[in-house]
Amino acid sequence: MEQLRSLGINRLSLGVQSFFEEDLRLMNRVHTVSQVETLLQIAPQYFNNITIDLIYGIPQMSEERWQENINKALSFDIPHISAYALTVEEKTALHKFITTGKIAPISDEQAYTHFQMLIDTLETAGFIQYEFSNFGKEGYFSRNNTAYWFGKPYMGIGPSAHSFNGKERSWNIAHNIKYIQQIQQGILPQEKEELTLNNRYNELIITRIRTMVGIDLEEVRTVFGEGYCQYLLQQAQKYLADELLVIEENHLKVTRKGRFLSDGIASDLFRVDDLT
């Protein structure tokens, strides 16, 4: 860790996921709880900006176990926590166990309860939910992810890395050896995609709606035109009526009631056909 700090690295991210061995085995993770705990005890000697990832919605995870996970994370006095609902990928052992009935998947209601427990506990501990899955103490929000969510240009270096300049997205090839060979020949091995106006509008919706700032209606009007802004407001009406969305200081935001449903809400705000 001392070597990492000497290289100028100032933020450490650890994929903890769970403080229970049973959960880690179920998700086929290679690290152990003792390894994670040792790292979290040593890391503050070298870094004061530390974040960990937790996973909720794991099959067989009780509310009590999830609460213990959150409390354990807080016991290390770290300033940032990201938490994600488990996604069961096809061709994994867990997917096979679920499809064959050996393990029952967790219900949406249980996952929702886990999410609400997370918000309650972390907010009480002084964390701010500045994005759907991210909680940080004041001054410790992720600058990297915030740049993505607000459409800032970024450059990716290395195999599989992605870049974005505001209107065009590019990604480097994934093959390590081919990437190195082409770089040595003075060739940047990447593919590009130019985003349409609809693409850019939809990306703004899906990223901004997940943040505590929300969607700036004036930005939509300025960048995309009055037609897009009116379309957005029209699509939002039913969610405003159900108190899943709210307009505050000309920003369209998801309410706490709607946070767990934000991806579904965003898809209804998308624009498919072009506006002229």
PDB file of C-alpha atoms in Angstrom:
ATOM      1  CA  MET A   1       0.000   0.000   0.000  1.00  0.00           C
ATOM      2  CA  GLU A   2       2.924   2.309   0.626  1.00  0.00           C
ATOM      3  CA  GLN A   3       4.021   1.770  -2.970  1.00  0.00           C
ATOM      4  CA  LEU A   4       0.519   2.595  -4.244  1.00  0.00           C
ATOM      5  CA  ARG A   5       0.490   5.833  -2.263  1.00  0.00           C
ATOM      6  CA  SER A   6       3.972   6.727  -3.536  1.00  0.00           C
ATOM      7  CA  LEU A   7       2.624   6.502  -7.104  1.00  0.00           C
ATOM      8  CA  GLY A   8       0.145   9.288  -6.386  1.00  0.00           C
ATOM      9  CA  ILE A   9      -2.891   7.088  -5.835  1.00  0.00           C
ATOM     10  CA  ASN A  10      -5.108   8.858  -3.300  1.00  0.00           C
ATOM     11  CA  ARG A  11      -8.261   6.697  -3.168  1.00  0.00           C
ATOM     12  CA  LEU A  12      -8.592   3.009  -2.365  1.00  0.00           C
ATOM     13  CA  SER A  13     -11.612   0.973  -3.474  1.00  0.00           C
ATOM     14  CA  LEU A  14     -12.231  -2.488  -2.011  1.00  0.00           C
ATOM     15  CA  GLY A  15     -14.833  -4.929  -3.321  1.00  0.00           C
ATOM     16  CA  VAL A  16     -15.914  -6.288   0.056  1.00  0.00           C
ATOM     17  CA  GLN A  17     -19.436  -7.334  -1.038  1.00  0.00           C
ATOM     18  CA  SER A  18     -20.217  -9.124   2.237  1.00  0.00           C
ATOM     19  CA  PHE A  19     -18.744  -9.714   5.677  1.00  0.00           C
ATOM     20  CA  PHE A  20     -20.169 -13.249   5.737  1.00  0.00           C
ATOM     21  CA  GLU A  21     -18.271 -16.209   4.260  1.00  0.00           C
ATOM     22  CA  GLU A  22     -21.520 -17.930   3.214  1.00  0.00           C
ATOM     23  CA  ASP A  23     -22.437 -14.986   0.995  1.00  0.00           C
ATOM     24  CA  LEU A  24     -18.996 -14.875  -0.608  1.00  0.00           C
ATOM     25  CA  ARG A  25     -19.077 -18.601  -1.376  1.00  0.00           C
ATOM     26  CA  LEU A  26     -22.591 -18.303  -2.795  1.00  0.00           C
ATOM     27  CA  MET A  27     -21.389 -15.571  -5.162  1.00  0.00           C
ATOM     28  CA  ASN A  28     -18.229 -17.579  -5.980  1.00  0.00           C
ATOM     29  CA  ARG A  29     -15.883 -14.866  -4.716  1.00  0.00           C
ATOM     30  CA  VAL A  30     -12.230 -15.769  -4.193  1.00  0.00           C
ATOM     31  CA  HIS A  31     -11.470 -13.448  -1.274  1.00  0.00           C
ATOM     32  CA  THR A  32     -12.274 -14.164   2.355  1.00  0.00           C
ATOM     33  CA  VAL A  33     -13.778 -12.066   5.134  1.00  0.00           C
ATOM     34  CA  SER A  34     -10.546 -12.197   7.138  1.00  0.00           C
ATOM     35  CA  GLN A  35      -8.587 -10.816   4.159  1.00  0.00           C
ATOM     36  CA  VAL A  36     -11.029  -7.927   3.835  1.00  0.00           C
ATOM     37  CA  GLU A  37     -10.978  -7.137   7.537  1.00  0.00           C
ATOM     38  CA  THR A  38      -7.177  -7.174   7.595  1.00  0.00           C
ATOM     39  CA  LEU A  39      -7.046  -4.777   4.646  1.00  0.00           C
ATOM     40  CA  LEU A  40      -9.547  -2.421   6.254  1.00  0.00           C
ATOM     41  CA  GLN A  41      -7.479  -2.363   9.435  1.00  0.00           C
ATOM     42  CA  ILE A  42      -4.231  -1.609   7.577  1.00  0.00           C
ATOM     43  CA  ALA A  43      -5.480   0.689   4.806  1.00  0.00           C
ATOM     44  CA  PRO A  44      -6.183   3.811   6.957  1.00  0.00           C
ATOM     45  CA  GLN A  45      -2.476   3.995   7.752  1.00  0.00           C
ATOM     46  CA  TYR A  46      -1.879   4.867   4.109  1.00  0.00           C
ATOM     47  CA  PHE A  47      -5.168   6.268   2.780  1.00  0.00           C
ATOM     48  CA  ASN A  48      -7.858   8.448   4.334  1.00  0.00           C
ATOM     49  CA  ASN A  49     -10.091   8.191   1.254  1.00  0.00           C
ATOM     50  CA  ILE A  50     -11.408   4.613   1.220  1.00  0.00           C
ATOM     51  CA  THR A  51     -14.542   3.166  -0.326  1.00  0.00           C
ATOM     52  CA  ILE A  52     -16.008  -0.327  -0.213  1.00  0.00           C
ATOM     53  CA  ASP A  53     -18.691  -2.124  -2.209  1.00  0.00           C
ATOM     54  CA  LEU A  54     -21.507  -4.081  -0.575  1.00  0.00           C
ATOM     55  CA  ILE A  55     -24.086  -6.341  -2.225  1.00  0.00           C
ATOM     56  CA  TYR A  56     -27.685  -6.658  -1.073  1.00  0.00           C
ATOM     57  CA  GLY A  57     -30.511  -8.845  -2.341  1.00  0.00           C
ATOM     58  CA  ILE A  58     -28.393 -11.990  -1.966  1.00  0.00           C
ATOM     59  CA  PRO A  59     -30.470 -15.203  -1.758  1.00  0.00           C
ATOM     60  CA  GLN A  60     -31.010 -16.370   1.826  1.00  0.00           C
ATOM     61  CA  MET A  61     -29.818 -13.019   3.210  1.00  0.00           C
ATOM     62  CA  SER A  62     -32.047 -12.073   6.119  1.00  0.00           C
ATOM     63  CA  GLU A  63     -32.721  -8.505   7.195  1.00  0.00           C
ATOM     64  CA  GLU A  64     -30.657  -9.193  10.310  1.00  0.00           C
ATOM     65  CA  ARG A  65     -27.642 -10.322   8.293  1.00  0.00           C
ATOM     66  CA  TRP A  66     -27.893  -7.341   5.970  1.00  0.00           C
ATOM     67  CA  GLN A  67     -28.043  -4.989   8.948  1.00  0.00           C
ATOM     68  CA  GLU A  68     -24.959  -6.683  10.411  1.00  0.00           C
ATOM     69  CA  ASN A  69     -23.175  -6.154   7.090  1.00  0.00           C
ATOM     70  CA  ILE A  70     -23.920  -2.426   7.148  1.00  0.00           C
ATOM     71  CA  ASN A  71     -22.962  -2.087  10.811  1.00  0.00           C
ATOM     72  CA  LYS A  72     -19.712  -3.956  10.216  1.00  0.00           C
ATOM     73  CA  ALA A  73     -18.835  -1.616   7.356  1.00  0.00           C
ATOM     74  CA  LEU A  74     -19.507   1.409   9.551  1.00  0.00           C
ATOM     75  CA  SER A  75     -17.285   0.016  12.298  1.00  0.00           C
ATOM     76  CA  PHE A  76     -14.224   0.650  10.096  1.00  0.00           C
ATOM     77  CA  ASP A  77     -15.034   4.379   9.925  1.00  0.00           C
ATOM     78  CA  ILE A  78     -14.662   4.618   6.146  1.00  0.00           C
ATOM     79  CA  PRO A  79     -16.017   7.736   4.370  1.00  0.00           C
ATOM     80  CA  HIS A  80     -17.660   6.140   1.318  1.00  0.00           C
ATOM     81  CA  ILE A  81     -19.818   3.079   0.656  1.00  0.00           C
ATOM     82  CA  SER A  82     -21.307   1.829  -2.614  1.00  0.00           C
ATOM     83  CA  ALA A  83     -24.077  -0.767  -2.486  1.00  0.00           C
ATOM     84  CA  TYR A  84     -25.609  -2.700  -5.370  1.00  0.00           C
ATOM     85  CA  ALA A  85     -28.430  -5.193  -5.752  1.00  0.00           C
ATOM     86  CA  LEU A  86     -27.133  -8.600  -6.758  1.00  0.00           C
ATOM     87  CA  THR A  87     -27.446  -9.374 -10.461  1.00  0.00           C
ATOM     88  CA  VAL A  88     -27.487 -13.114 -11.125  1.00  0.00           C
ATOM     89  CA  GLU A  89     -25.697 -13.689 -14.410  1.00  0.00           C
ATOM     90  CA  GLU A  90     -26.435 -16.629 -16.681  1.00  0.00           C
ATOM     91  CA  LYS A  91     -23.878 -19.471 -16.850  1.00  0.00           C
ATOM     92  CA  THR A  92     -22.946 -18.971 -13.182  1.00  0.00           C
ATOM     93  CA  ALA A  93     -23.313 -21.585 -10.454  1.00  0.00           C
ATOM     94  CA  LEU A  94     -25.767 -19.368  -8.573  1.00  0.00           C
ATOM     95  CA  HIS A  95     -27.949 -18.998 -11.681  1.00  0.00           C
ATOM     96  CA  LYS A  96     -28.031 -22.790 -12.045  1.00  0.00           C
ATOM     97  CA  PHE A  97     -28.937 -23.264  -8.368  1.00  0.00           C
ATOM     98  CA  ILE A  98     -31.818 -20.801  -8.715  1.00  0.00           C
ATOM     99  CA  THR A  99     -33.180 -22.182 -11.999  1.00  0.00           C
ATOM    100  CA  THR A 100     -33.064 -25.762 -10.667  1.00  0.00           C
ATOM    101  CA  GLY A 101     -34.808 -24.741  -7.456  1.00  0.00           C
ATOM    102  CA  LYS A 102     -31.924 -25.530  -5.109  1.00  0.00           C
ATOM    103  CA  ILE A 103     -31.850 -21.913  -3.926  1.00  0.00           C
ATOM    104  CA  ALA A 104     -34.786 -19.528  -3.827  1.00  0.00           C
ATOM    105  CA  PRO A 105     -34.136 -16.065  -5.262  1.00  0.00           C
ATOM    106  CA  ILE A 106     -34.816 -13.082  -3.058  1.00  0.00           C
ATOM    107  CA  SER A 107     -38.036 -11.224  -3.818  1.00  0.00           C
ATOM    108  CA  ASP A 108     -38.216  -7.651  -5.083  1.00  0.00           C
ATOM    109  CA  GLU A 109     -39.936  -6.732  -1.833  1.00  0.00           C
ATOM    110  CA  GLN A 110     -37.028  -8.116   0.214  1.00  0.00           C
ATOM    111  CA  ALA A 111     -34.474  -6.309  -1.951  1.00  0.00           C
ATOM    112  CA  TYR A 112     -36.489  -3.107  -1.526  1.00  0.00           C
ATOM    113  CA  THR A 113     -36.448  -3.571   2.252  1.00  0.00           C
ATOM    114  CA  HIS A 114     -32.665  -4.059   2.172  1.00  0.00           C
ATOM    115  CA  PHE A 115     -32.344  -0.838   0.172  1.00  0.00           C
ATOM    116  CA  GLN A 116     -34.457   1.168   2.617  1.00  0.00           C
ATOM    117  CA  MET A 117     -32.490  -0.241   5.575  1.00  0.00           C
ATOM    118  CA  LEU A 118     -29.289   0.853   3.849  1.00  0.00           C
ATOM    119  CA  ILE A 119     -30.522   4.417   3.345  1.00  0.00           C
ATOM    120  CA  ASP A 120     -31.823   4.732   6.913  1.00  0.00           C
ATOM    121  CA  THR A 121     -28.654   3.400   8.531  1.00  0.00           C
ATOM    122  CA  LEU A 122     -26.162   5.331   6.427  1.00  0.00           C
ATOM    123  CA  GLU A 123     -28.036   8.634   6.610  1.00  0.00           C
ATOM    124  CA  THR A 124     -28.177   8.279  10.402  1.00  0.00           C
ATOM    125  CA  ALA A 125     -24.402   7.733  10.321  1.00  0.00           C
ATOM    126  CA  GLY A 126     -23.874  11.004   8.427  1.00  0.00           C
ATOM    127  CA  PHE A 127     -23.620   9.693   4.882  1.00  0.00           C
ATOM    128  CA  ILE A 128     -25.243  11.464   1.922  1.00  0.00           C
ATOM    129  CA  GLN A 129     -26.865   9.409  -0.819  1.00  0.00           C
ATOM    130  CA  TYR A 130     -25.548  11.495  -3.684  1.00  0.00           C
ATOM    131  CA  GLU A 131     -26.353   8.802  -6.262  1.00  0.00           C
ATOM    132  CA  PHE A 132     -28.674   5.802  -6.214  1.00  0.00           C
ATOM    133  CA  SER A 133     -25.925   3.321  -5.245  1.00  0.00           C
ATOM    134  CA  ASN A 134     -23.376   5.661  -3.671  1.00  0.00           C
ATOM    135  CA  PHE A 135     -23.148   7.114  -0.179  1.00  0.00           C
ATOM    136  CA  GLY A 136     -20.390   9.422   0.993  1.00  0.00           C
ATOM    137  CA  LYS A 137     -19.434  11.713   3.811  1.00  0.00           C
ATOM    138  CA  GLU A 138     -19.174  15.392   2.843  1.00  0.00           C
ATOM    139  CA  GLY A 139     -16.027  15.876   0.733  1.00  0.00           C
ATOM    140  CA  TYR A 140     -15.678  12.202  -0.174  1.00  0.00           C
ATOM    141  CA  PHE A 141     -17.972  11.840  -3.188  1.00  0.00           C
ATOM    142  CA  SER A 142     -16.410   9.931  -6.089  1.00  0.00           C
ATOM    143  CA  ARG A 143     -15.055  12.466  -8.573  1.00  0.00           C
ATOM    144  CA  ASN A 144     -14.572   9.789 -11.223  1.00  0.00           C
ATOM    145  CA  ASN A 145     -18.146   8.503 -11.154  1.00  0.00           C
ATOM    146  CA  THR A 146     -19.571  11.996 -10.776  1.00  0.00           C
ATOM    147  CA  ALA A 147     -17.885  12.925 -14.054  1.00  0.00           C
ATOM    148  CA  TYR A 148     -19.683  10.024 -15.765  1.00  0.00           C
ATOM    149  CA  TRP A 149     -23.063  10.932 -14.299  1.00  0.00           C
ATOM    150  CA  PHE A 150     -22.796  14.545 -15.421  1.00  0.00           C
ATOM    151  CA  GLY A 151     -21.565  13.854 -18.938  1.00  0.00           C
ATOM    152  CA  LYS A 152     -18.036  15.185 -18.513  1.00  0.00           C
ATOM    153  CA  PRO A 153     -15.420  14.128 -21.099  1.00  0.00           C
ATOM    154  CA  TYR A 154     -13.031  11.387 -20.001  1.00  0.00           C
ATOM    155  CA  MET A 155     -10.201   9.363 -21.504  1.00  0.00           C
ATOM    156  CA  GLY A 156      -9.631   5.649 -20.980  1.00  0.00           C
ATOM    157  CA  ILE A 157      -6.111   4.244 -21.260  1.00  0.00           C
ATOM    158  CA  GLY A 158      -5.395   0.544 -21.731  1.00  0.00           C
ATOM    159  CA  PRO A 159      -7.181  -2.529 -23.120  1.00  0.00           C
ATOM    160  CA  SER A 160     -11.011  -2.350 -22.935  1.00  0.00           C
ATOM    161  CA  ALA A 161     -10.883   1.239 -21.634  1.00  0.00           C
ATOM    162  CA  HIS A 162     -13.676   3.582 -22.742  1.00  0.00           C
ATOM    163  CA  SER A 163     -13.490   7.280 -23.619  1.00  0.00           C
ATOM    164  CA  PHE A 164     -16.096   9.990 -24.166  1.00  0.00           C
ATOM    165  CA  ASN A 165     -15.777  13.497 -25.607  1.00  0.00           C
ATOM    166  CA  GLY A 166     -19.351  14.670 -25.190  1.00  0.00           C
ATOM    167  CA  LYS A 167     -20.651  13.546 -28.572  1.00  0.00           C
ATOM    168  CA  GLU A 168     -18.628  10.439 -29.408  1.00  0.00           C
ATOM    169  CA  ARG A 169     -17.894   7.284 -27.434  1.00  0.00           C
ATOM    170  CA  SER A 170     -14.879   5.081 -28.122  1.00  0.00           C
ATOM    171  CA  TRP A 171     -13.470   1.897 -26.643  1.00  0.00           C
ATOM    172  CA  ASN A 172     -10.104   0.195 -26.943  1.00  0.00           C
ATOM    173  CA  ILE A 173      -9.769  -3.437 -28.021  1.00  0.00           C
ATOM    174  CA  ALA A 174      -9.747  -5.967 -25.181  1.00  0.00           C
ATOM    175  CA  HIS A 175      -6.882  -8.194 -26.373  1.00  0.00           C
ATOM    176  CA  ASN A 176      -3.797  -7.260 -24.322  1.00  0.00           C
ATOM    177  CA  ILE A 177      -1.119  -8.389 -26.773  1.00  0.00           C
ATOM    178  CA  LYS A 178      -2.839  -6.896 -29.835  1.00  0.00           C
ATOM    179  CA  TYR A 179      -3.350  -3.627 -27.943  1.00  0.00           C
ATOM    180  CA  ILE A 180       0.366  -3.383 -27.091  1.00  0.00           C
ATOM    181  CA  GLN A 181       1.452  -4.346 -30.605  1.00  0.00           C
ATOM    182  CA  GLN A 182      -0.717  -1.669 -32.241  1.00  0.00           C
ATOM    183  CA  ILE A 183       0.336   1.006 -29.753  1.00  0.00           C
ATOM    184  CA  GLN A 184       3.972   0.213 -30.582  1.00  0.00           C
ATOM    185  CA  GLN A 185       3.108   0.734 -34.262  1.00  0.00           C
ATOM    186  CA  GLY A 186       1.615   4.137 -33.503  1.00  0.00           C
ATOM    187  CA  ILE A 187      -1.962   2.924 -33.956  1.00  0.00           C
ATOM    188  CA  LEU A 188      -4.695   3.608 -31.419  1.00  0.00           C
ATOM    189  CA  PRO A 189      -6.692   0.333 -31.473  1.00  0.00           C
ATOM    190  CA  GLN A 190     -10.230   1.479 -30.794  1.00  0.00           C
ATOM    191  CA  GLU A 191     -13.744   1.552 -32.152  1.00  0.00           C
ATOM    192  CA  LYS A 192     -15.996   4.615 -32.132  1.00  0.00           C
ATOM    193  CA  GLU A 193     -19.677   5.411 -31.966  1.00  0.00           C
ATOM    194  CA  GLU A 194     -21.093   8.856 -32.686  1.00  0.00           C
ATOM    195  CA  LEU A 195     -24.097   9.493 -30.466  1.00  0.00           C
ATOM    196  CA  THR A 196     -27.309  10.817 -31.962  1.00  0.00           C
ATOM    197  CA  LEU A 197     -29.231  13.604 -30.252  1.00  0.00           C
ATOM    198  CA  ASN A 198     -31.611  10.990 -28.879  1.00  0.00           C
ATOM    199  CA  ASN A 199     -28.714   8.909 -27.577  1.00  0.00           C
ATOM    200  CA  ARG A 200     -27.305  11.913 -25.752  1.00  0.00           C
ATOM    201  CA  TYR A 201     -30.701  12.867 -24.330  1.00  0.00           C
ATOM    202  CA  ASN A 202     -31.352   9.316 -23.104  1.00  0.00           C
ATOM    203  CA  GLU A 203     -27.905   9.110 -21.518  1.00  0.00           C
ATOM    204  CA  LEU A 204     -28.525  12.368 -19.689  1.00  0.00           C
ATOM    205  CA  ILE A 205     -31.803  10.970 -18.369  1.00  0.00           C
ATOM    206  CA  ILE A 206     -30.410   7.631 -17.140  1.00  0.00           C
ATOM    207  CA  THR A 207     -27.388   9.188 -15.453  1.00  0.00           C
ATOM    208  CA  ARG A 208     -28.791  12.397 -13.957  1.00  0.00           C
ATOM    209  CA  ILE A 209     -31.958  10.816 -12.599  1.00  0.00           C
ATOM    210  CA  ARG A 210     -29.837   8.609 -10.341  1.00  0.00           C
ATOM    211  CA  THR A 211     -28.220  11.587  -8.633  1.00  0.00           C
ATOM    212  CA  MET A 212     -29.409  13.803  -5.801  1.00  0.00           C
ATOM    213  CA  VAL A 213     -29.144  16.813  -8.169  1.00  0.00           C
ATOM    214  CA  GLY A 214     -31.578  15.333 -10.669  1.00  0.00           C
ATOM    215  CA  ILE A 215     -32.260  16.483 -14.232  1.00  0.00           C
ATOM    216  CA  ASP A 216     -31.722  20.186 -14.882  1.00  0.00           C
ATOM    217  CA  LEU A 217     -34.708  21.163 -17.022  1.00  0.00           C
ATOM    218  CA  GLU A 218     -32.953  24.280 -18.276  1.00  0.00           C
ATOM    219  CA  GLU A 219     -30.015  22.169 -19.441  1.00  0.00           C
ATOM    220  CA  VAL A 220     -32.409  19.896 -21.356  1.00  0.00           C
ATOM    221  CA  ARG A 221     -34.027  22.954 -22.932  1.00  0.00           C
ATOM    222  CA  THR A 222     -30.677  24.545 -23.851  1.00  0.00           C
ATOM    223  CA  VAL A 223     -28.900  21.449 -25.168  1.00  0.00           C
ATOM    224  CA  PHE A 224     -31.766  19.587 -26.833  1.00  0.00           C
ATOM    225  CA  GLY A 225     -34.458  22.191 -27.433  1.00  0.00           C
ATOM    226  CA  GLU A 226     -37.892  23.064 -26.095  1.00  0.00           C
ATOM    227  CA  GLY A 227     -39.456  20.008 -27.746  1.00  0.00           C
ATOM    228  CA  TYR A 228     -37.347  17.606 -25.700  1.00  0.00           C
ATOM    229  CA  CYS A 229     -38.070  19.503 -22.485  1.00  0.00           C
ATOM    230  CA  GLN A 230     -41.827  19.424 -23.075  1.00  0.00           C
ATOM    231  CA  TYR A 231     -41.660  15.730 -23.951  1.00  0.00           C
ATOM    232  CA  LEU A 232     -39.779  15.039 -20.708  1.00  0.00           C
ATOM    233  CA  LEU A 233     -42.330  16.918 -18.609  1.00  0.00           C
ATOM    234  CA  GLN A 234     -45.208  15.150 -20.351  1.00  0.00           C
ATOM    235  CA  GLN A 235     -43.691  11.706 -19.709  1.00  0.00           C
ATOM    236  CA  ALA A 236     -42.996  12.641 -16.088  1.00  0.00           C
ATOM    237  CA  GLN A 237     -46.580  13.630 -15.248  1.00  0.00           C
ATOM    238  CA  LYS A 238     -47.763  10.248 -13.940  1.00  0.00           C
ATOM    239  CA  TYR A 239     -44.695   9.908 -11.738  1.00  0.00           C
ATOM    240  CA  LEU A 240     -45.127  13.434 -10.418  1.00  0.00           C
ATOM    241  CA  ALA A 241     -48.741  12.598  -9.576  1.00  0.00           C
ATOM    242  CA  ASP A 242     -47.642   9.417  -7.758  1.00  0.00           C
ATOM    243  CA  GLU A 243     -44.945  11.360  -5.858  1.00  0.00           C
ATOM    244  CA  LEU A 244     -42.167   9.253  -7.379  1.00  0.00           C
ATOM    245  CA  LEU A 245     -40.764  12.382  -9.047  1.00  0.00           C
ATOM    246  CA  VAL A 246     -40.709  15.982  -7.876  1.00  0.00           C
ATOM    247  CA  ILE A 247     -39.628  19.284  -9.433  1.00  0.00           C
ATOM    248  CA  GLU A 248     -37.452  21.415  -7.150  1.00  0.00           C
ATOM    249  CA  GLU A 249     -35.644  24.561  -8.301  1.00  0.00           C
ATOM    250  CA  ASN A 250     -36.228  23.595 -11.938  1.00  0.00           C
ATOM    251  CA  HIS A 251     -34.674  20.148 -11.434  1.00  0.00           C
ATOM    252  CA  LEU A 252     -36.629  16.930 -11.958  1.00  0.00           C
ATOM    253  CA  LYS A 253     -35.694  14.560  -9.126  1.00  0.00           C
ATOM    254  CA  VAL A 254     -36.613  11.105  -7.914  1.00  0.00           C
ATOM    255  CA  THR A 255     -38.171  11.123  -4.459  1.00  0.00           C
ATOM    256  CA  ARG A 256     -37.086   8.648  -1.807  1.00  0.00           C
ATOM    257  CA  LYS A 257     -40.242   6.706  -2.600  1.00  0.00           C
ATOM    258  CA  GLY A 258     -39.112   6.421  -6.223  1.00  0.00           C
ATOM    259  CA  ARG A 259     -35.394   5.759  -5.791  1.00  0.00           C
ATOM    260  CA  PHE A 260     -35.654   1.975  -5.966  1.00  0.00           C
ATOM    261  CA  LEU A 261     -37.654   2.347  -9.201  1.00  0.00           C
ATOM    262  CA  SER A 262     -35.397   4.955 -10.819  1.00  0.00           C
ATOM    263  CA  ASP A 263     -34.195   2.768 -13.726  1.00  0.00           C
ATOM    264  CA  GLY A 264     -37.762   1.908 -14.697  1.00  0.00           C
ATOM    265  CA  ILE A 265     -38.820   5.532 -14.407  1.00  0.00           C
ATOM    266  CA  ALA A 266     -35.883   6.614 -16.573  1.00  0.00           C
ATOM    267  CA  SER A 267     -36.837   4.174 -19.338  1.00  0.00           C
ATOM    268  CA  ASP A 268     -40.274   5.804 -19.547  1.00  0.00           C
ATOM    269  CA  LEU A 269     -38.625   9.204 -19.965  1.00  0.00           C
ATOM    270  CA  PHE A 270     -36.465   8.026 -22.877  1.00  0.00           C
ATOM    271  CA  ARG A 271     -36.997   9.382 -26.380  1.00  0.00           C
ATOM    272  CA  VAL A 272     -37.130   6.767 -29.150  1.00  0.00           C
ATOM    273  CA  ASP A 273     -38.185   8.743 -32.231  1.00  0.00           C
ATOM    274  CA  ASP A 274     -36.391  11.898 -33.378  1.00  0.00           C
ATOM    275  CA  LEU A 275     -37.831  15.327 -32.712  1.00  0.00           C
ATOM    276  CA  THR A 276     -37.626  17.795 -35.555  1.00  0.00           C
TER     277      THR A 276
END
